[in-house]
Amino acid sequence: MRNELDNKFLLQVFDKIRQFGEKKDDRYLLNGITAFTDMDGYTLYVEDPKVKLQYGFHNQYHYDYESKDDIESFEKKLKEIDKEY
């Protein structure tokens, strides 16, 4: 996911977080990952305390993180959610 985001994978994980996660207000939490959308639903946000991923219209995305370890840990959590649920 570092060089090229796998759109299908991200959408699957986002859906699993919404389906199996705990809902708090407009956000869903599952295994340390929070997922939510903006008001119109065109932009998805998937994040943990150290990494924020914004995925939008026309498959545009942006990661916000400080270290390589943070992004690797984040990706591992996403893969675990995909595998587990």
Coordinates of N, CA, C and O in Angstrom, one line a residue:
M1 N 0.8 -1.2 0.0 CA 0.0 0.0 0.0 C 0.9 1.3 0.0 O 0.4 2.3 -0.3
R2 N 2.1 1.1 0.3 CA 2.9 2.3 0.4 C 3.0 3.1 -0.9 O 2.9 4.3 -0.9
N3 N 3.3 2.4 -2.0 CA 3.5 3.1 -3.3 C 2.2 3.3 -4.0 O 1.9 4.4 -4.6
E4 N 1.3 2.4 -4.0 CA 0.1 2.4 -4.7 C -1.0 1.8 -3.8 O -0.9 0.7 -3.4
L5 N -2.0 2.6 -3.5 CA -3.1 2.1 -2.6 C -4.0 1.2 -3.4 O -4.4 1.5 -4.5
D6 N -4.2 0.0 -2.8 CA -5.1 -1.0 -3.3 C -6.5 -0.6 -3.0 O -7.0 -0.8 -1.8
N7 N -7.2 0.1 -3.9 CA -8.5 0.7 -3.6 C -9.5 -0.4 -3.2 O -10.3 -0.1 -2.2
K8 N -9.6 -1.5 -3.8 CA -10.5 -2.6 -3.4 C -10.3 -3.1 -2.0 O -11.2 -3.2 -1.2
F9 N -9.0 -3.2 -1.7 CA -8.6 -3.7 -0.3 C -9.1 -2.6 0.7 O -9.7 -3.0 1.7
L10 N -8.8 -1.4 0.5 CA -9.2 -0.3 1.4 C -10.7 -0.3 1.6 O -11.2 -0.2 2.7
L11 N -11.5 -0.4 0.5 CA -12.9 -0.3 0.6 C -13.5 -1.5 1.3 O -14.4 -1.4 2.1
Q12 N -12.9 -2.7 1.1 CA -13.3 -3.9 1.9 C -13.0 -3.7 3.4 O -13.9 -4.0 4.2
V13 N -11.9 -3.2 3.7 CA -11.5 -3.0 5.2 C -12.5 -2.0 5.8 O -13.0 -2.1 6.9
F14 N -12.7 -0.9 5.0 CA -13.6 0.2 5.5 C -15.0 -0.4 5.8 O -15.6 -0.2 6.8
D15 N -15.5 -1.2 4.9 CA -16.8 -1.8 5.1 C -16.8 -2.8 6.3 O -17.8 -2.8 7.0
K16 N -15.7 -3.5 6.5 CA -15.6 -4.5 7.6 C -15.6 -3.7 8.9 O -16.2 -4.1 9.9
I17 N -14.9 -2.6 9.0 CA -14.9 -1.7 10.2 C -16.3 -1.2 10.5 O -16.7 -1.2 11.6
R18 N -17.0 -0.8 9.4 CA -18.4 -0.3 9.7 C -19.3 -1.4 10.1 O -20.2 -1.2 10.9
Q19 N -19.1 -2.6 9.5 CA -20.0 -3.7 9.8 C -19.8 -4.3 11.1 O -20.7 -4.6 11.8
F20 N -18.5 -4.5 11.6 CA -18.2 -5.2 12.8 C -17.7 -4.3 13.9 O -17.6 -4.7 15.0
G21 N -17.4 -3.0 13.6 CA -16.9 -2.1 14.6 C -17.9 -1.5 15.5 O -19.1 -1.6 15.3
E22 N -17.4 -0.9 16.6 CA -18.3 -0.2 17.5 C -18.6 1.2 17.0 O -17.6 1.9 16.7
K23 N -19.8 1.5 17.0 CA -20.2 2.9 16.5 C -20.2 3.9 17.6 O -20.9 3.6 18.6
K24 N -19.5 5.0 17.4 CA -19.6 6.1 18.3 C -19.8 7.4 17.5 O -18.9 7.7 16.7
D25 N -20.9 8.0 17.7 CA -21.3 9.1 16.9 C -21.3 8.7 15.4 O -22.0 7.8 15.0
D26 N -20.5 9.4 14.6 CA -20.5 9.1 13.2 C -19.2 8.3 12.8 O -18.9 8.2 11.6
R27 N -18.6 7.7 13.8 CA -17.3 6.9 13.5 C -17.5 5.5 14.0 O -18.3 5.2 14.9
Y28 N -16.7 4.6 13.4 CA -16.7 3.2 13.8 C -15.3 2.9 14.2 O -14.3 3.3 13.5
L29 N -15.1 2.0 15.2 CA -13.8 1.6 15.8 C -13.7 0.1 15.8 O -14.6 -0.6 16.3
L30 N -12.7 -0.4 15.2 CA -12.4 -1.9 15.2 C -10.9 -2.1 15.3 O -10.2 -1.6 14.5
N31 N -10.5 -2.9 16.3 CA -9.1 -3.2 16.5 C -8.1 -2.1 16.4 O -7.0 -2.1 15.8
G32 N -8.5 -0.9 17.0 CA -7.6 0.2 17.0 C -7.7 1.1 15.8 O -6.9 2.1 15.7
I33 N -8.5 0.8 14.8 CA -8.7 1.6 13.6 C -10.0 2.3 13.6 O -11.0 1.6 13.9
T34 N -10.0 3.5 13.3 CA -11.3 4.3 13.2 C -11.6 4.6 11.8 O -10.7 4.9 11.0
A35 N -12.8 4.5 11.4 CA -13.3 4.7 10.0 C -14.5 5.6 10.0 O -15.4 5.4 10.9
F36 N -14.5 6.6 9.1 CA -15.7 7.5 9.0 C -15.6 8.2 7.6 O -14.6 8.0 6.9
T37 N -16.7 8.9 7.3 CA -16.8 9.6 6.1 C -17.1 11.1 6.4 O -17.5 11.4 7.4
D38 N -16.9 11.9 5.3 CA -17.3 13.3 5.5 C -18.8 13.3 5.3 O -19.5 12.3 5.1
M39 N -19.4 14.5 5.4 CA -20.8 14.7 5.4 C -21.5 14.1 4.1 O -22.5 13.5 4.2
D40 N -20.9 14.3 3.0 CA -21.5 13.8 1.7 C -21.1 12.4 1.4 O -21.7 11.8 0.5
G41 N -20.2 11.8 2.1 CA -19.8 10.4 1.9 C -18.8 10.1 0.8 O -18.5 9.0 0.5
Y42 N -18.3 11.2 0.2 CA -17.4 11.1 -0.9 C -15.9 10.8 -0.4 O -15.1 10.3 -1.1
T43 N -15.6 11.2 0.8 CA -14.3 11.1 1.3 C -14.3 10.1 2.5 O -15.1 10.3 3.4
L44 N -13.5 9.1 2.5 CA -13.3 8.2 3.6 C -12.1 8.5 4.4 O -11.1 8.9 3.8
Y45 N -12.2 8.3 5.7 CA -11.1 8.5 6.6 C -10.9 7.2 7.4 O -11.8 6.6 7.9
V46 N -9.6 6.7 7.4 CA -9.3 5.5 8.1 C -8.0 5.9 8.9 O -7.0 6.4 8.3
E47 N -8.0 5.7 10.2 CA -6.9 6.2 11.0 C -6.7 5.4 12.3 O -7.6 4.8 12.7
D48 N -5.5 5.5 12.8 CA -5.2 5.1 14.1 C -4.5 6.3 14.8 O -4.5 7.4 14.2
P49 N -4.0 6.1 16.0 CA -3.5 7.3 16.7 C -2.2 7.9 16.0 O -2.0 9.1 16.1
K50 N -1.5 7.2 15.1 CA -0.3 7.7 14.5 C -0.4 7.9 13.0 O 0.5 8.5 12.4
V51 N -1.4 7.3 12.3 CA -1.5 7.4 10.9 C -2.9 7.8 10.5 O -3.9 7.3 11.0
K52 N -3.0 8.7 9.6 CA -4.3 9.1 9.0 C -4.3 8.9 7.5 O -3.4 9.4 6.9
L53 N -5.3 8.3 7.0 CA -5.5 8.1 5.6 C -6.8 8.7 5.2 O -7.8 8.4 5.7
Q54 N -6.7 9.5 4.2 CA -7.9 10.2 3.6 C -8.0 9.7 2.1 O -7.0 9.8 1.4
Y55 N -9.1 9.1 1.8 CA -9.3 8.5 0.5 C -10.6 9.1 -0.1 O -11.6 9.1 0.5
G56 N -10.4 9.7 -1.3 CA -11.5 10.5 -1.9 C -11.9 10.1 -3.3 O -11.5 9.1 -3.8
F57 N -12.7 11.0 -3.8 CA -13.3 10.9 -5.1 C -12.2 10.7 -6.2 O -11.1 11.2 -6.0
H58 N -12.4 9.9 -7.1 CA -11.5 9.5 -8.2 C -10.2 8.8 -7.7 O -9.1 9.0 -8.2
N59 N -10.4 8.1 -6.6 CA -9.3 7.2 -6.0 C -8.1 8.1 -5.6 O -7.0 7.6 -5.6
Q60 N -8.3 9.3 -5.2 CA -7.2 10.1 -4.7 C -7.1 9.9 -3.2 O -8.1 9.7 -2.5
Y61 N -5.8 9.8 -2.7 CA -5.6 9.5 -1.3 C -4.4 10.3 -0.8 O -3.5 10.7 -1.5
H62 N -4.4 10.4 0.5 CA -3.3 11.1 1.2 C -3.0 10.4 2.6 O -4.0 10.2 3.3
Y63 N -1.8 10.0 2.8 CA -1.4 9.5 4.1 C -0.8 10.6 4.9 O 0.0 11.5 4.4
D64 N -1.0 10.6 6.2 CA -0.3 11.5 7.1 C 0.3 10.7 8.3 O -0.5 10.1 9.0
Y65 N 1.6 10.7 8.3 CA 2.3 9.9 9.4 C 3.7 10.4 9.5 O 4.2 11.1 8.7
E66 N 4.3 10.0 10.6 CA 5.7 10.6 10.9 C 6.8 9.6 10.6 O 7.9 10.0 10.2
S67 N 6.6 8.3 10.8 CA 7.7 7.4 10.6 C 7.2 6.1 9.8 O 6.1 5.8 9.7
K68 N 8.2 5.5 9.2 CA 8.0 4.3 8.5 C 7.4 3.2 9.3 O 6.5 2.4 8.9
D69 N 7.8 3.1 10.6 CA 7.3 2.1 11.5 C 5.8 2.3 11.7 O 5.0 1.4 11.8
D70 N 5.4 3.6 11.8 CA 4.0 3.9 12.0 C 3.1 3.4 10.9 O 2.1 2.8 11.1
I71 N 3.5 3.7 9.6 CA 2.8 3.2 8.5 C 2.8 1.7 8.3 O 1.7 1.1 8.0
E72 N 3.9 1.1 8.7 CA 3.9 -0.4 8.6 C 3.0 -1.0 9.6 O 2.3 -2.0 9.3
S73 N 2.9 -0.4 10.8 CA 2.0 -0.9 11.9 C 0.6 -0.7 11.4 O -0.3 -1.6 11.6
F74 N 0.3 0.4 10.8 CA -1.1 0.7 10.4 C -1.5 -0.3 9.3 O -2.6 -0.8 9.3
E75 N -0.6 -0.5 8.3 CA -0.9 -1.5 7.2 C -1.2 -2.9 7.8 O -2.0 -3.6 7.3
K76 N -0.4 -3.2 8.8 CA -0.6 -4.6 9.4 C -1.9 -4.7 10.1 O -2.6 -5.7 10.0
K77 N -2.4 -3.6 10.8 CA -3.7 -3.6 11.4 C -4.8 -3.8 10.3 O -5.8 -4.5 10.5
L78 N -4.6 -3.1 9.2 CA -5.6 -3.2 8.1 C -5.7 -4.6 7.6 O -6.8 -5.2 7.4
K79 N -4.5 -5.2 7.4 CA -4.5 -6.6 6.9 C -5.1 -7.6 7.9 O -5.8 -8.5 7.5
E80 N -4.9 -7.3 9.2 CA -5.5 -8.2 10.2 C -7.0 -8.1 10.2 O -7.7 -9.1 10.4
I81 N -7.5 -6.9 10.1 CA -9.0 -6.7 10.0 C -9.5 -7.5 8.8 O -10.5 -8.2 8.9
D82 N -8.8 -7.3 7.6 CA -9.3 -8.0 6.4 C -9.3 -9.5 6.6 O -10.2 -10.2 6.1
K83 N -8.3 -10.0 7.2 CA -8.2 -11.5 7.4 C -9.2 -12.0 8.5 O -9.8 -13.1 8.3
E84 N -9.4 -11.2 9.5 CA -10.1 -11.7 10.7 C -11.6 -11.7 10.5 O -12.4 -12.5 11.0
Y85 N -12.1 -10.7 9.7 CA -13.5 -10.5 9.5 C -14.0 -10.8 8.1 O -13.5 -10.8 7.2

